[in-house]
Amino acid sequence: MTDDRQFDVVIIGGGPAGLAAGVYAARGRRKTALLEKGVIGGQIALTELVENYPGIKSINGFDLAQEMLGQAESYGMETAYVEVSGIEQAGDLWTVHTSDGDYTTKAIIMTAGADYDKLGIPGEEKLTGKGVSYCATCDAAFFKDMETIVVGGGDAALEEAIFTTRYATKVTLVHRRDELRGSAILQERAFANDKIDFKWNTIVTEVLGDEQVTGVKLKDVKTGEESEMATSAVFIFIGQHPNTDFMADLVPMDKGRHVIVDEWMKTPQPGLFVAGDVRQNSARQVASSVGDGVTAAIGAEHYIADKFPESELHSAEPAEATATA
Ligand code: NAP
């Protein structure tokens, strides 16, 4: 990262949407910075294998993110590992407040993603990517002809349980109540699917396994009875929260706090674009997030070209090598 903190485009979040935006913005010769608070790749950095990114039959999620990062940096994108605490309009420009000082930019592409809600039980973190998953669309195929469990009773749990039956021999949906929260149509489909069993009034208290998930500990919340169940995978769908706290009151959001954008990923705030899982109605896939990031970068380019016609193009020299987190 250079000392000069003035950019054409600042991207907040280094998941697929942010990285794709970085490739386009930097290759478009806009001075571009990507700010990431954790690990480059976001949720895909935790994914063992990505097998549904068109053109690449199979790749480790961390490696795919590193490829995207290297590509964006080869066009001059700069990367900083800082946490963003707020954004603020200052005249025609934006100020981005971070844990390491302020950045000034003409446009912001906010791709800070969403974090899945976690159960917070022993074994969950250790076995994430080793049988514990928050994305059945991504990982169900790895558990072909095996038995799996799904935790949750909302639309996501039902949809993903139904999807998982394409591969698993049996799926047990573990729900903490005796009534599902999900929509009637998904409930009907789940009840009609003879591969899905329901375990009512039950919570998972521990995920078991050393290198790979082998089972779970369960507790009946009505009787207090504890038991163990063998399983190869635990898919957890108990909700998710987009990382939009620092944008509160700045842009319209839906009740789940996802940002409402137009088809260019544009918010009503001039120069502020939002892409990927953090926006309303995201398909929450690597490929769709990449598409969002590209769209936002093109939207930002149109905005900068219109608003700052005198703006000089940046030389697309590779930035100095950055350490990977
Ligand atoms: P959700 O509707 O909030 O459901 C979360 C589920 O997880 C609930 O059944 C909840 O139980 C359970 N849960 C929460 N915390 C738990 C914990 N600590 N331990 C065990 N269980 C816990 O979340 P979602 O399913 O992710 O859906 C989010 C939004 O996206 C919803 O508006 C949904 O309609 C929408 N969505 C729609 C579709 C679709 O239409 N195809 C697909 C996916 C999501 P309780 O019921 O007891 O609270």
CSV table of C-alpha atoms and ligand atoms in Angstrom, one decimal:
chain,number,residue,atom,x,y,z
A,1,MET,CA,0.0,0.0,0.0
A,2,THR,CA,1.4,3.4,-1.0
A,3,ASP,CA,1.3,6.3,1.5
A,4,ASP,CA,-1.0,8.2,-0.7
A,5,ARG,CA,-4.5,7.4,0.6
A,6,GLN,CA,-6.4,9.0,-2.3
A,7,PHE,CA,-8.1,6.6,-4.7
A,8,ASP,CA,-10.6,6.5,-7.6
A,9,VAL,CA,-12.2,3.4,-6.3
A,10,VAL,CA,-12.1,1.9,-2.8
A,11,ILE,CA,-13.5,-1.6,-2.5
A,12,ILE,CA,-14.6,-2.7,1.0
A,13,GLY,CA,-14.3,-6.5,1.4
A,14,GLY,CA,-12.1,-9.1,-0.3
A,15,GLY,CA,-14.6,-11.8,-1.3
A,16,PRO,CA,-15.4,-12.8,-4.9
A,17,ALA,CA,-17.5,-9.6,-5.5
A,18,GLY,CA,-14.8,-7.3,-4.2
A,19,LEU,CA,-12.0,-9.1,-6.0
A,20,ALA,CA,-13.9,-9.1,-9.3
A,21,ALA,CA,-14.6,-5.4,-8.9
A,22,GLY,CA,-10.9,-4.9,-8.3
A,23,VAL,CA,-9.9,-6.7,-11.5
A,24,TYR,CA,-12.2,-4.5,-13.5
A,25,ALA,CA,-11.5,-1.2,-11.7
A,26,ALA,CA,-7.7,-1.6,-11.7
A,27,ARG,CA,-7.6,-2.9,-15.3
A,28,GLY,CA,-9.8,0.1,-16.2
A,29,ARG,CA,-6.8,2.1,-14.9
A,30,ARG,CA,-8.6,3.6,-12.0
A,31,LYS,CA,-6.5,3.9,-8.9
A,32,THR,CA,-8.0,1.2,-6.8
A,33,ALA,CA,-7.6,0.0,-3.2
A,34,LEU,CA,-9.2,-3.1,-1.7
A,35,LEU,CA,-9.7,-3.1,2.1
A,36,GLU,CA,-10.1,-6.5,3.9
A,37,LYS,CA,-10.5,-7.0,7.6
A,38,GLY,CA,-9.9,-10.8,7.6
A,39,VAL,CA,-8.9,-13.3,5.1
A,40,ILE,CA,-9.0,-12.7,1.3
A,41,GLY,CA,-11.8,-14.7,-0.2
A,42,GLY,CA,-14.3,-14.3,2.7
A,43,GLN,CA,-16.6,-17.3,2.8
A,44,ILE,CA,-15.0,-19.1,-0.1
A,45,ALA,CA,-11.7,-19.1,1.8
A,46,LEU,CA,-13.4,-21.6,4.1
A,47,THR,CA,-14.6,-23.7,1.2
A,48,GLU,CA,-12.6,-26.9,0.6
A,49,LEU,CA,-13.5,-27.2,-3.1
A,50,VAL,CA,-15.5,-25.0,-5.4
A,51,GLU,CA,-16.9,-27.1,-8.2
A,52,ASN,CA,-19.6,-24.7,-9.6
A,53,TYR,CA,-17.5,-21.8,-10.9
A,54,PRO,CA,-17.9,-22.0,-14.6
A,55,GLY,CA,-14.7,-22.8,-16.5
A,56,ILE,CA,-12.9,-24.3,-13.5
A,57,LYS,CA,-13.9,-27.8,-12.8
A,58,SER,CA,-12.6,-27.9,-9.3
A,59,ILE,CA,-10.5,-25.6,-7.2
A,60,ASN,CA,-9.8,-25.0,-3.5
A,61,GLY,CA,-11.7,-21.8,-2.4
A,62,PHE,CA,-8.7,-20.2,-0.8
A,63,ASP,CA,-6.6,-20.8,-4.0
A,64,LEU,CA,-9.4,-19.3,-6.2
A,65,ALA,CA,-9.4,-16.2,-4.1
A,66,GLN,CA,-5.7,-15.9,-4.3
A,67,GLU,CA,-5.8,-16.2,-8.1
A,68,MET,CA,-8.4,-13.4,-8.2
A,69,LEU,CA,-6.2,-11.3,-5.9
A,70,GLY,CA,-3.1,-11.8,-7.9
A,71,GLN,CA,-4.9,-10.9,-11.1
A,72,ALA,CA,-6.3,-7.6,-9.6
A,73,GLU,CA,-2.9,-6.7,-8.1
A,74,SER,CA,-1.2,-7.4,-11.4
A,75,TYR,CA,-3.2,-4.4,-12.8
A,76,GLY,CA,-2.2,-2.2,-9.9
A,77,MET,CA,-4.9,-2.8,-7.3
A,78,GLU,CA,-3.5,-2.1,-3.8
A,79,THR,CA,-4.6,-4.2,-0.8
A,80,ALA,CA,-4.7,-3.3,2.8
A,81,TYR,CA,-5.7,-5.5,5.8
A,82,VAL,CA,-7.7,-3.0,7.8
A,83,GLU,CA,-11.2,-2.9,9.3
A,84,VAL,CA,-13.7,-0.2,8.0
A,85,SER,CA,-15.6,1.6,10.8
A,86,GLY,CA,-17.5,4.1,8.7
A,87,ILE,CA,-17.9,5.9,5.5
A,88,GLU,CA,-18.8,9.5,5.0
A,89,GLN,CA,-19.4,11.9,2.1
A,90,ALA,CA,-17.0,14.9,2.0
A,91,GLY,CA,-18.1,17.1,-0.9
A,92,ASP,CA,-17.9,15.1,-4.1
A,93,LEU,CA,-15.6,12.6,-2.5
A,94,TRP,CA,-16.0,9.9,0.1
A,95,THR,CA,-13.9,9.3,3.2
A,96,VAL,CA,-13.5,5.7,4.4
A,97,HIS,CA,-12.6,5.5,8.1
A,98,THR,CA,-10.5,2.4,9.0
A,99,SER,CA,-8.5,0.9,11.8
A,100,ASP,CA,-5.5,2.3,10.1
A,101,GLY,CA,-6.6,5.9,9.3
A,102,ASP,CA,-8.7,7.4,6.5
A,103,TYR,CA,-8.9,6.8,2.8
A,104,THR,CA,-10.3,9.3,0.3
A,105,THR,CA,-12.0,8.1,-2.9
A,106,LYS,CA,-14.3,9.1,-5.7
A,107,ALA,CA,-16.4,5.9,-5.6
A,108,ILE,CA,-16.9,3.1,-3.0
A,109,ILE,CA,-17.8,-0.5,-3.9
A,110,MET,CA,-19.0,-2.1,-0.7
A,111,THR,CA,-18.8,-5.9,-0.8
A,112,ALA,CA,-18.4,-6.7,2.8
A,113,GLY,CA,-20.5,-9.8,2.5
A,114,ALA,CA,-22.6,-11.6,5.0
A,115,ASP,CA,-21.7,-13.8,7.9
A,116,TYR,CA,-23.7,-16.9,8.5
A,117,ASP,CA,-25.0,-17.2,12.0
A,118,LYS,CA,-23.2,-19.8,14.0
A,119,LEU,CA,-24.4,-22.2,16.6
A,120,GLY,CA,-21.4,-21.5,18.7
A,121,ILE,CA,-21.0,-25.1,19.9
A,122,PRO,CA,-17.9,-27.2,20.4
A,123,GLY,CA,-16.5,-28.6,17.2
A,124,GLU,CA,-18.3,-26.2,14.9
A,125,GLU,CA,-15.4,-23.9,14.1
A,126,LYS,CA,-12.7,-26.6,14.1
A,127,LEU,CA,-14.7,-28.8,11.6
A,128,THR,CA,-15.9,-25.9,9.3
A,129,GLY,CA,-14.9,-27.0,5.8
A,130,LYS,CA,-14.5,-30.6,7.1
A,131,GLY,CA,-18.1,-31.5,7.2
A,132,VAL,CA,-19.6,-28.4,8.8
A,133,SER,CA,-20.9,-26.2,6.1
A,134,TYR,CA,-23.1,-23.1,5.7
A,135,CYS,CA,-23.7,-23.7,2.0
A,136,ALA,CA,-25.4,-27.0,0.8
A,137,THR,CA,-25.4,-25.7,-2.9
A,138,CYS,CA,-21.6,-25.5,-2.6
A,139,ASP,CA,-20.8,-28.6,-0.5
A,140,ALA,CA,-23.7,-31.2,-0.7
A,141,ALA,CA,-22.1,-33.0,-3.6
A,142,PHE,CA,-19.1,-34.0,-1.4
A,143,PHE,CA,-21.5,-36.1,0.7
A,144,LYS,CA,-22.9,-38.3,-2.1
A,145,ASP,CA,-24.4,-41.6,-0.7
A,146,MET,CA,-23.8,-40.5,2.9
A,147,GLU,CA,-26.1,-39.4,5.7
A,148,THR,CA,-26.2,-35.7,6.6
A,149,ILE,CA,-28.0,-33.4,8.9
A,150,VAL,CA,-29.4,-29.9,8.4
A,151,VAL,CA,-30.0,-27.5,11.3
A,152,GLY,CA,-32.7,-24.9,11.2
A,153,GLY,CA,-36.4,-24.6,10.4
A,154,GLY,CA,-36.5,-21.6,8.0
A,155,ASP,CA,-36.6,-21.3,4.2
A,156,ALA,CA,-32.9,-21.7,3.9
A,157,ALA,CA,-32.8,-24.9,5.9
A,158,LEU,CA,-35.7,-26.4,4.0
A,159,GLU,CA,-34.4,-25.4,0.6
A,160,GLU,CA,-31.0,-26.7,1.3
A,161,ALA,CA,-32.2,-29.9,2.9
A,162,ILE,CA,-34.2,-30.6,-0.2
A,163,PHE,CA,-31.2,-29.8,-2.4
A,164,THR,CA,-29.0,-32.1,-0.2
A,165,THR,CA,-31.2,-35.1,-0.9
A,166,ARG,CA,-29.9,-35.1,-4.5
A,167,TYR,CA,-26.7,-36.6,-3.1
A,168,ALA,CA,-27.3,-37.9,0.5
A,169,THR,CA,-29.0,-41.2,1.2
A,170,LYS,CA,-30.8,-39.6,4.2
A,171,VAL,CA,-31.1,-36.0,5.5
A,172,THR,CA,-32.2,-35.4,9.1
A,173,LEU,CA,-33.5,-31.9,9.7
A,174,VAL,CA,-32.9,-30.9,13.3
A,175,HIS,CA,-35.1,-28.1,14.5
A,176,ARG,CA,-35.4,-26.6,18.0
A,177,ARG,CA,-39.2,-26.3,17.9
A,178,ASP,CA,-42.0,-28.6,16.7
A,179,GLU,CA,-43.1,-26.2,14.0
A,180,LEU,CA,-41.2,-25.0,10.9
A,181,ARG,CA,-40.7,-21.3,10.2
A,182,GLY,CA,-40.2,-21.8,6.5
A,183,SER,CA,-42.8,-21.1,3.8
A,184,ALA,CA,-45.7,-23.5,3.2
A,185,ILE,CA,-44.5,-24.6,-0.2
A,186,LEU,CA,-41.1,-25.5,1.0
A,187,GLN,CA,-42.6,-27.3,4.0
A,188,GLU,CA,-44.8,-29.3,1.7
A,189,ARG,CA,-41.9,-30.3,-0.5
A,190,ALA,CA,-39.8,-31.2,2.5
A,191,PHE,CA,-42.5,-33.3,4.0
A,192,ALA,CA,-43.1,-35.1,0.7
A,193,ASN,CA,-39.4,-35.9,0.3
A,194,ASP,CA,-39.0,-39.4,1.7
A,195,LYS,CA,-35.2,-38.9,2.2
A,196,ILE,CA,-35.8,-36.2,4.8
A,197,ASP,CA,-36.4,-37.1,8.4
A,198,PHE,CA,-37.4,-34.5,11.1
A,199,LYS,CA,-36.0,-34.3,14.6
A,200,TRP,CA,-38.2,-31.9,16.5
A,201,ASN,CA,-37.6,-30.0,19.7
A,202,THR,CA,-33.9,-30.8,19.3
A,203,ILE,CA,-30.7,-28.8,19.4
A,204,VAL,CA,-27.2,-29.8,18.4
A,205,THR,CA,-24.9,-29.3,21.3
A,206,GLU,CA,-21.6,-30.5,19.8
A,207,VAL,CA,-20.1,-31.5,16.5
A,208,LEU,CA,-18.0,-34.6,16.8
A,209,GLY,CA,-14.9,-35.6,14.8
A,210,ASP,CA,-11.2,-35.0,14.6
A,211,GLU,CA,-10.2,-34.5,10.9
A,212,GLN,CA,-13.8,-34.8,9.5
A,213,VAL,CA,-17.3,-34.8,11.0
A,214,THR,CA,-18.3,-38.1,12.3
A,215,GLY,CA,-21.4,-37.2,14.3
A,216,VAL,CA,-23.3,-34.8,16.6
A,217,LYS,CA,-24.4,-34.6,20.2
A,218,LEU,CA,-28.1,-33.8,20.4
A,219,LYS,CA,-30.4,-32.6,23.2
A,220,ASP,CA,-34.2,-32.8,23.4
A,221,VAL,CA,-35.2,-29.4,24.7
A,222,LYS,CA,-38.5,-30.7,26.1
A,223,THR,CA,-37.2,-33.7,28.0
A,224,GLY,CA,-33.5,-32.7,28.4
A,225,GLU,CA,-32.6,-36.1,27.0
A,226,GLU,CA,-29.1,-36.2,25.4
A,227,SER,CA,-28.1,-38.5,22.5
A,228,GLU,CA,-25.5,-38.9,19.8
A,229,MET,CA,-26.1,-39.4,16.1
A,230,ALA,CA,-23.6,-40.4,13.4
A,231,THR,CA,-23.4,-38.1,10.4
A,232,SER,CA,-20.9,-37.2,7.7
A,233,ALA,CA,-21.9,-33.5,7.4
A,234,VAL,CA,-23.7,-30.8,9.4
A,235,PHE,CA,-25.3,-28.1,7.3
A,236,ILE,CA,-26.2,-25.1,9.4
A,237,PHE,CA,-28.9,-22.6,8.3
A,238,ILE,CA,-30.0,-20.6,11.3
A,239,GLY,CA,-30.0,-17.2,9.6
A,240,GLN,CA,-27.3,-14.8,8.4
A,241,HIS,CA,-26.4,-11.2,8.9
A,242,PRO,CA,-25.0,-8.9,6.2
A,243,ASN,CA,-22.1,-6.8,7.3
A,244,THR,CA,-23.9,-3.5,6.9
A,245,ASP,CA,-23.7,-2.0,10.4
A,246,PHE,CA,-21.4,0.8,9.4
A,247,MET,CA,-23.9,1.9,6.7
A,248,ALA,CA,-26.8,2.2,9.0
A,249,ASP,CA,-29.0,5.2,8.0
A,250,LEU,CA,-27.0,5.9,4.9
A,251,VAL,CA,-28.8,3.6,2.4
A,252,PRO,CA,-32.1,1.8,2.1
A,253,MET,CA,-32.1,-1.7,3.5
A,254,ASP,CA,-34.6,-4.5,3.7
A,255,LYS,CA,-35.7,-6.0,7.0
A,256,GLY,CA,-32.8,-8.4,6.9
A,257,ARG,CA,-30.5,-5.4,6.6
A,258,HIS,CA,-29.4,-6.2,3.0
A,259,VAL,CA,-28.9,-3.1,0.9
A,260,ILE,CA,-31.4,-2.3,-1.8
A,261,VAL,CA,-29.6,-1.4,-5.1
A,262,ASP,CA,-30.5,-0.9,-8.7
A,263,GLU,CA,-29.3,-3.1,-11.7
A,264,TRP,CA,-26.0,-1.3,-11.6
A,265,MET,CA,-25.5,-2.2,-7.9
A,266,LYS,CA,-26.0,1.6,-7.3
A,267,THR,CA,-27.4,3.0,-4.1
A,268,PRO,CA,-29.2,6.4,-4.0
A,269,GLN,CA,-25.9,7.8,-2.6
A,270,PRO,CA,-23.8,9.2,-5.5
A,271,GLY,CA,-20.6,7.1,-6.0
A,272,LEU,CA,-21.7,4.3,-3.5
A,273,PHE,CA,-22.1,0.9,-5.0
A,274,VAL,CA,-23.0,-2.3,-3.1
A,275,ALA,CA,-22.4,-5.8,-4.5
A,276,GLY,CA,-22.5,-9.5,-3.5
A,277,ASP,CA,-24.1,-11.1,-0.5
A,278,VAL,CA,-24.6,-7.8,1.2
A,279,ARG,CA,-27.2,-6.6,-1.3
A,280,GLN,CA,-30.8,-7.6,-1.4
A,281,ASN,CA,-31.7,-10.7,-3.4
A,282,SER,CA,-28.2,-12.0,-3.9
A,283,ALA,CA,-28.1,-15.5,-5.3
A,284,ARG,CA,-25.2,-16.0,-2.8
A,285,GLN,CA,-22.9,-17.9,-5.2
A,286,VAL,CA,-19.3,-17.2,-6.2
A,287,ALA,CA,-20.2,-16.8,-9.8
A,288,SER,CA,-23.1,-14.4,-9.1
A,289,SER,CA,-21.0,-12.4,-6.7
A,290,VAL,CA,-18.3,-12.1,-9.3
A,291,GLY,CA,-21.0,-10.8,-11.7
A,292,ASP,CA,-22.2,-8.3,-9.1
A,293,GLY,CA,-18.7,-7.1,-8.6
A,294,VAL,CA,-18.1,-6.6,-12.3
A,295,THR,CA,-21.4,-4.8,-12.7
A,296,ALA,CA,-20.6,-2.5,-9.8
A,297,ALA,CA,-17.1,-1.7,-11.2
A,298,ILE,CA,-18.6,-0.8,-14.5
A,299,GLY,CA,-21.3,1.3,-12.7
A,300,ALA,CA,-18.5,3.0,-10.8
A,301,GLU,CA,-16.5,3.7,-14.0
A,302,HIS,CA,-19.6,5.3,-15.6
A,303,TYR,CA,-20.0,7.4,-12.4
A,304,ILE,CA,-16.4,8.6,-12.3
A,305,ALA,CA,-16.2,9.3,-16.0
A,306,ASP,CA,-19.4,11.5,-15.8
A,307,LYS,CA,-18.7,13.2,-12.5
A,308,PHE,CA,-14.9,13.7,-12.8
A,309,PRO,CA,-14.3,14.0,-16.5
A,310,GLU,CA,-10.8,15.5,-15.9
A,311,SER,CA,-9.8,12.5,-13.8
A,312,GLU,CA,-6.5,11.1,-15.0
A,313,LEU,CA,-6.1,7.4,-15.7
A,314,HIS,CA,-3.8,5.6,-13.4
A,315,SER,CA,-0.8,3.7,-14.7
A,316,ALA,CA,-1.7,0.0,-14.4
A,317,GLU,CA,1.6,-0.9,-12.8
A,318,PRO,CA,1.5,-3.8,-10.4
A,319,ALA,CA,1.4,-2.6,-6.8
A,320,GLU,CA,4.2,-3.7,-4.5
A,321,ALA,CA,3.6,-7.3,-3.4
A,322,THR,CA,1.2,-7.6,-0.5
A,323,ALA,CA,1.3,-10.3,2.1
A,324,THR,CA,-1.6,-12.7,2.0
A,325,ALA,CA,-3.6,-13.0,5.2
B,1,NAP,P1,-34.7,-17.6,9.2
B,1,NAP,O1,-35.9,-17.5,8.5
B,1,NAP,O2,-34.4,-16.6,10.3
B,1,NAP,O3,-34.7,-19.0,9.9
B,1,NAP,C1,-33.7,-19.4,10.8
B,1,NAP,C2,-34.1,-20.7,11.4
B,1,NAP,O4,-33.0,-21.1,12.3
B,1,NAP,C3,-35.4,-20.7,12.3
B,1,NAP,O5,-36.1,-21.8,12.1
B,1,NAP,C4,-34.8,-20.6,13.7
B,1,NAP,O6,-35.6,-21.3,14.7
B,1,NAP,C5,-33.5,-21.4,13.6
B,1,NAP,N1,-32.5,-20.9,14.5
B,1,NAP,C6,-32.1,-19.7,14.8
B,1,NAP,N2,-31.2,-19.6,15.7
B,1,NAP,C7,-31.0,-20.9,16.1
B,1,NAP,C8,-30.1,-21.6,17.0
B,1,NAP,N3,-29.2,-20.9,17.7
B,1,NAP,N4,-30.2,-22.9,17.2
B,1,NAP,C9,-31.1,-23.6,16.4
B,1,NAP,N5,-31.9,-23.1,15.5
B,1,NAP,C10,-31.9,-21.8,15.4
B,1,NAP,O7,-33.4,-17.6,8.3
B,1,NAP,P2,-33.2,-18.2,6.8
B,1,NAP,O8,-33.8,-19.5,6.7
B,1,NAP,O9,-31.7,-18.1,6.5
B,1,NAP,O10,-34.0,-17.1,5.9
B,1,NAP,C11,-33.6,-15.8,6.0
B,1,NAP,C12,-34.5,-15.0,5.0
B,1,NAP,O11,-34.3,-15.4,3.7
B,1,NAP,C13,-36.0,-15.3,5.3
B,1,NAP,O12,-36.8,-14.1,5.1
B,1,NAP,C14,-36.4,-16.3,4.2
B,1,NAP,O13,-37.7,-16.3,3.9
B,1,NAP,C15,-35.5,-15.9,3.1
B,1,NAP,N6,-35.1,-17.0,2.2
B,1,NAP,C16,-36.0,-17.4,1.3
B,1,NAP,C17,-35.8,-18.5,0.5
B,1,NAP,C18,-36.8,-18.8,-0.6
B,1,NAP,O14,-37.8,-18.2,-0.6
B,1,NAP,N7,-36.5,-19.8,-1.4
B,1,NAP,C19,-34.6,-19.2,0.7
B,1,NAP,C20,-33.7,-18.9,1.7
B,1,NAP,C21,-34.0,-17.8,2.5
B,1,NAP,P3,-37.1,-20.7,15.1
B,1,NAP,O15,-38.0,-21.0,14.0
B,1,NAP,O16,-37.4,-21.4,16.3
B,1,NAP,O17,-36.8,-19.2,15.4
